[in-house]
mmCIF file with all atom_site columns, C-alpha atoms in Angstrom:
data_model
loop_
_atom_site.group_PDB
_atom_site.id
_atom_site.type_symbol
_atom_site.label_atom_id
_atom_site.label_alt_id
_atom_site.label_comp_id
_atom_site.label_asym_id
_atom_site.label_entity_id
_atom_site.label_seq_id
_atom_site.pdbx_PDB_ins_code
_atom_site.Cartn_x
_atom_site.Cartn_y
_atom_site.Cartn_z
_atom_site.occupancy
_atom_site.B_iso_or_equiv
_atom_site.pdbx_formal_charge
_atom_site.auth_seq_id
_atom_site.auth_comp_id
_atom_site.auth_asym_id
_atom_site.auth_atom_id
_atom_site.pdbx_PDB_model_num
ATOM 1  C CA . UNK C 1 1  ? 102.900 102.479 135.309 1.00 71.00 ? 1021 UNK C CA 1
ATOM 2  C CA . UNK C 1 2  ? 105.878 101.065 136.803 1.00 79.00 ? 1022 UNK C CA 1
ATOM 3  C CA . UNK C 1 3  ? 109.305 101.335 134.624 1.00 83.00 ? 1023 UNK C CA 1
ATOM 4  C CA . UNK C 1 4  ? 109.148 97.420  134.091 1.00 85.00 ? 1024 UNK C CA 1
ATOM 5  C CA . UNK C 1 5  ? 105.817 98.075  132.402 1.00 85.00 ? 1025 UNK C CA 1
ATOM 6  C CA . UNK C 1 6  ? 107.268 100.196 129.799 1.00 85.00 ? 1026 UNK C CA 1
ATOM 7  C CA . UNK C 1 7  ? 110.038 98.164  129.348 1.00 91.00 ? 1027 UNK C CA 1
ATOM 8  C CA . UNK C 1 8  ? 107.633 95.174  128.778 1.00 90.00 ? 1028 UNK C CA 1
ATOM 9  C CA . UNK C 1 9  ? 105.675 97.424  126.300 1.00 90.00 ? 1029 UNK C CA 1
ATOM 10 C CA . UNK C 1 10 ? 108.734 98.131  124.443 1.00 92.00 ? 1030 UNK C CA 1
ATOM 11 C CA . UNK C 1 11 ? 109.949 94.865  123.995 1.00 94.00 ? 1031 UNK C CA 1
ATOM 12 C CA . UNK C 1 12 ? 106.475 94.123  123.020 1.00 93.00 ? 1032 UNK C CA 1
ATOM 13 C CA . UNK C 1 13 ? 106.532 97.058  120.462 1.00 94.00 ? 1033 UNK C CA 1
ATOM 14 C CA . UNK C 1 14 ? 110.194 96.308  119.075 1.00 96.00 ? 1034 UNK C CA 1
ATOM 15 C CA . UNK C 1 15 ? 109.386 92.211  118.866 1.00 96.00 ? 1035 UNK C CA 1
ATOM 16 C CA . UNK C 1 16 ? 106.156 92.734  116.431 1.00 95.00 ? 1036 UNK C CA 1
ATOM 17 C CA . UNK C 1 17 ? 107.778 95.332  114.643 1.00 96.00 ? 1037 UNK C CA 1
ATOM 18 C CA . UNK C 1 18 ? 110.515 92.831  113.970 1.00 96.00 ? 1038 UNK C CA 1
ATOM 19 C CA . UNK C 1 19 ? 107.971 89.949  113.078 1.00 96.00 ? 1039 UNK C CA 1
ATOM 20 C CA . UNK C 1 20 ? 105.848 91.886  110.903 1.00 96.00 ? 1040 UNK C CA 1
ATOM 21 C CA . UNK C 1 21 ? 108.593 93.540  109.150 1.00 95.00 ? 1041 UNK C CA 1
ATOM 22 C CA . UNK C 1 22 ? 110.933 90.818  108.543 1.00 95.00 ? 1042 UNK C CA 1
ATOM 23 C CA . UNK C 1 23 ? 109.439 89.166  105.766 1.00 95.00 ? 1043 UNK C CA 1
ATOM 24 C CA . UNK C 1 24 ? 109.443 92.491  103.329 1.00 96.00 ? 1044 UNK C CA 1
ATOM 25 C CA . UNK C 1 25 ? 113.154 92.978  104.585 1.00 96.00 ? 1045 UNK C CA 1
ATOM 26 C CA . UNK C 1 26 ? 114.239 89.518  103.948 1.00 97.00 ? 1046 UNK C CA 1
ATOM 27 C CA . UNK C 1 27 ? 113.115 89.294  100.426 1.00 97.00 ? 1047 UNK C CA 1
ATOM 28 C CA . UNK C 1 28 ? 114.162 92.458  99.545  1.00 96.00 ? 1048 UNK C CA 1
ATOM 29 C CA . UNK C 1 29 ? 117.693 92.271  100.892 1.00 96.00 ? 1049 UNK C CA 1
ATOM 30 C CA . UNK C 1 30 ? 117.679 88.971  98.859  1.00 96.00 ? 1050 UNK C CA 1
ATOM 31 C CA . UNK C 1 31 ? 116.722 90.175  95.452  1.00 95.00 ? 1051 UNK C CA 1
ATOM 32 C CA . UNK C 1 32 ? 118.588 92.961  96.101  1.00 93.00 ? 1052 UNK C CA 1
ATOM 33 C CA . UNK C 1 33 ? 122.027 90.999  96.779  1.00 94.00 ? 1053 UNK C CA 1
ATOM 34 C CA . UNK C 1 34 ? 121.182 88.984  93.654  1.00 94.00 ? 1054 UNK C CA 1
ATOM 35 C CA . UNK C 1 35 ? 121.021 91.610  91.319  1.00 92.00 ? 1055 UNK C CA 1
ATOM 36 C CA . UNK C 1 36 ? 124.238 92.871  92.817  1.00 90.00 ? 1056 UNK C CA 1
ATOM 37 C CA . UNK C 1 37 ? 125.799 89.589  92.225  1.00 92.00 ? 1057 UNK C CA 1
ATOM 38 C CA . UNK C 1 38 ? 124.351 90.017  87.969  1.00 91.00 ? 1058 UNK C CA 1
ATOM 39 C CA . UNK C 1 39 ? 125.338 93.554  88.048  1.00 90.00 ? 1059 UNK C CA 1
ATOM 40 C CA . UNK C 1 40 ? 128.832 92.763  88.725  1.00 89.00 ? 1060 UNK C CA 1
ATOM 41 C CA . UNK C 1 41 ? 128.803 89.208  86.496  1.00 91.00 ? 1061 UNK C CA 1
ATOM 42 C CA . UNK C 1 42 ? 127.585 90.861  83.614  1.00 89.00 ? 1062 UNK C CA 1
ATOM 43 C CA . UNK C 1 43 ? 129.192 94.267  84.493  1.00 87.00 ? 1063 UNK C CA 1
ATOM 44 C CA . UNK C 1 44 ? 125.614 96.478  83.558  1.00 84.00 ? 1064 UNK C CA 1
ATOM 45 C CA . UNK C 1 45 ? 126.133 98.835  86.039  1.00 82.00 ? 1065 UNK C CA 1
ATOM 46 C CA . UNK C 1 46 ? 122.174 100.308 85.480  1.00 82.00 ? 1066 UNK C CA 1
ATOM 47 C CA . UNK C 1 47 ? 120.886 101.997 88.814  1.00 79.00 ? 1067 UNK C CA 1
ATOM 48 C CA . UNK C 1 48 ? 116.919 101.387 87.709  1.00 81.00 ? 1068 UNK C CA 1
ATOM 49 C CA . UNK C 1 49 ? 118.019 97.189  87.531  1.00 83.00 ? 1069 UNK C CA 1
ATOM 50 C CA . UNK C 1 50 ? 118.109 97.221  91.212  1.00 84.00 ? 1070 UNK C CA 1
ATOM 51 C CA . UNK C 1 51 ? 115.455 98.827  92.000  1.00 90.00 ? 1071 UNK C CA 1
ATOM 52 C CA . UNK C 1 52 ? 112.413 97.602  89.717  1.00 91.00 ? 1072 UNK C CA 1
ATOM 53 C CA . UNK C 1 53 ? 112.999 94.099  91.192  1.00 92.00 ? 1073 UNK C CA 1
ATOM 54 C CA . UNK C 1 54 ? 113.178 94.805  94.528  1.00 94.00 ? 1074 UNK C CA 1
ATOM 55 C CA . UNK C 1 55 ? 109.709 96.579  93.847  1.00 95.00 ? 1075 UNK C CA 1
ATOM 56 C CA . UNK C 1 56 ? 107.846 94.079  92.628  1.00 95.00 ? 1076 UNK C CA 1
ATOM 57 C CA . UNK C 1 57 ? 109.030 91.374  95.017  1.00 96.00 ? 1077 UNK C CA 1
ATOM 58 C CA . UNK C 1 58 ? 107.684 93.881  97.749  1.00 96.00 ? 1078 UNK C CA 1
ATOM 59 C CA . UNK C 1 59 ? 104.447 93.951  96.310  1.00 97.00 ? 1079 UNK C CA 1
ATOM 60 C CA . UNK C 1 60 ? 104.398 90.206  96.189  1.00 97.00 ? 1080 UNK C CA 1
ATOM 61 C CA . UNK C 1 61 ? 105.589 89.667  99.390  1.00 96.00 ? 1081 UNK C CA 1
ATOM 62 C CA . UNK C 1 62 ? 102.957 92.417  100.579 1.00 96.00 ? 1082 UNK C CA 1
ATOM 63 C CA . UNK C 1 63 ? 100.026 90.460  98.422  1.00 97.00 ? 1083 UNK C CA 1
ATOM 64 C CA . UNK C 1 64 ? 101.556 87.149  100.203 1.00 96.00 ? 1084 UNK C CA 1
ATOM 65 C CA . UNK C 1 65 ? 101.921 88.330  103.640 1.00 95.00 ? 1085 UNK C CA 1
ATOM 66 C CA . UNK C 1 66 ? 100.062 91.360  104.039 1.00 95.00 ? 1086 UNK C CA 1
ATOM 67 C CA . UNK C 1 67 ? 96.908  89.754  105.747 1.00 96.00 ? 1087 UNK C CA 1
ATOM 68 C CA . UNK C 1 68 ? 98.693  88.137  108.301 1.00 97.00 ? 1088 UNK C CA 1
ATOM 69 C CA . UNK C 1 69 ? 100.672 91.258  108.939 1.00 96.00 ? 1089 UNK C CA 1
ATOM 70 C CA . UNK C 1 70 ? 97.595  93.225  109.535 1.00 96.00 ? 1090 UNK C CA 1
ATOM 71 C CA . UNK C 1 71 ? 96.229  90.551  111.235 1.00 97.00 ? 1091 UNK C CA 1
ATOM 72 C CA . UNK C 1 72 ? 99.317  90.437  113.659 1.00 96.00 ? 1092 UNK C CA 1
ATOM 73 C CA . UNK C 1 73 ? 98.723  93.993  113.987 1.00 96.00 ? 1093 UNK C CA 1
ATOM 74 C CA . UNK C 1 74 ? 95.641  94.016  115.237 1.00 96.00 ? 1094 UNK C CA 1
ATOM 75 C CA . UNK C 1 75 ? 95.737  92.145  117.246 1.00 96.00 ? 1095 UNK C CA 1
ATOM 76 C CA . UNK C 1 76 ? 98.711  93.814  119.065 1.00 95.00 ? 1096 UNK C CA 1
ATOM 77 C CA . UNK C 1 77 ? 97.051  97.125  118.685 1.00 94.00 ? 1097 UNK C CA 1
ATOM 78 C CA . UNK C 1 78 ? 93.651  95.783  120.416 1.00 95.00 ? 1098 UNK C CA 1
ATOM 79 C CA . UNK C 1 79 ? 95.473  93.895  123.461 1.00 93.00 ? 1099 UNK C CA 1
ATOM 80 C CA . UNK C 1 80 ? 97.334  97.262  123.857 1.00 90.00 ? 1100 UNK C CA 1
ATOM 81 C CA . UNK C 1 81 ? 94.551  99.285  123.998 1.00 92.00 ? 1101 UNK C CA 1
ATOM 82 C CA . UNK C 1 82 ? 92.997  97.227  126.178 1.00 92.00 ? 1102 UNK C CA 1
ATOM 83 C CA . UNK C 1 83 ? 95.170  96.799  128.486 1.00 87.00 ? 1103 UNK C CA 1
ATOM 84 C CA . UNK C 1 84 ? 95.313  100.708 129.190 1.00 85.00 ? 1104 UNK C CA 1
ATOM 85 C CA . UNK C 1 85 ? 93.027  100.967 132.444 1.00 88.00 ? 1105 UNK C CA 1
ATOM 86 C CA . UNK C 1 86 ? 95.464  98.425  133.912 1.00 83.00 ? 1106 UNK C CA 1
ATOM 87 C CA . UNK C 1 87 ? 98.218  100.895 133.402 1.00 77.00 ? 1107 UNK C CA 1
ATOM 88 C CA . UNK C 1 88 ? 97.294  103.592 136.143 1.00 74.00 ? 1108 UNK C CA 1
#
């Protein structure tokens, strides 16, 4: 495996980890910077408020998303693998 292999395969790796994540970090930052913004409008300074809504908009993003990440995943996985003999 030459170096520009690997470097391929990394790129590869760091592009789908990207993809797959970015969804669950989007929302997530989002509800998070909104209840920032009502934390300091209403001054409740409760640690917990943060927190319980950024869970539950995981899960739903997760319940949304999560078959097309694992789809995506896959299918990355299984041209990887497959593409192993080529490597030597």
């Amino acid at each position: 495996m030459g170096s520009d292999q690997a470097l391929q395969m990394l790129a590869d790796v760091l592009w789908n980890a990207l993809i797959i994540s970015g969804p669950l970090l989007a929302v997530t930052l989002a509800v998070g910077l909104l209840m920032s913004v009502m934390q300091v409008i209403t001054q409740i300074q409760e640690t917990s408020l943060t927190f319980i809504p950024k869970i539950i908009a995981a899960v739903l993003v997760l319940v949304v998303c999560g078959a097309w990440m694992l789809k995506r995943l896959v299918a990355f996985s299984v041209n990887l693998i497959g593409a192993i003999p080529g490597y030597f």
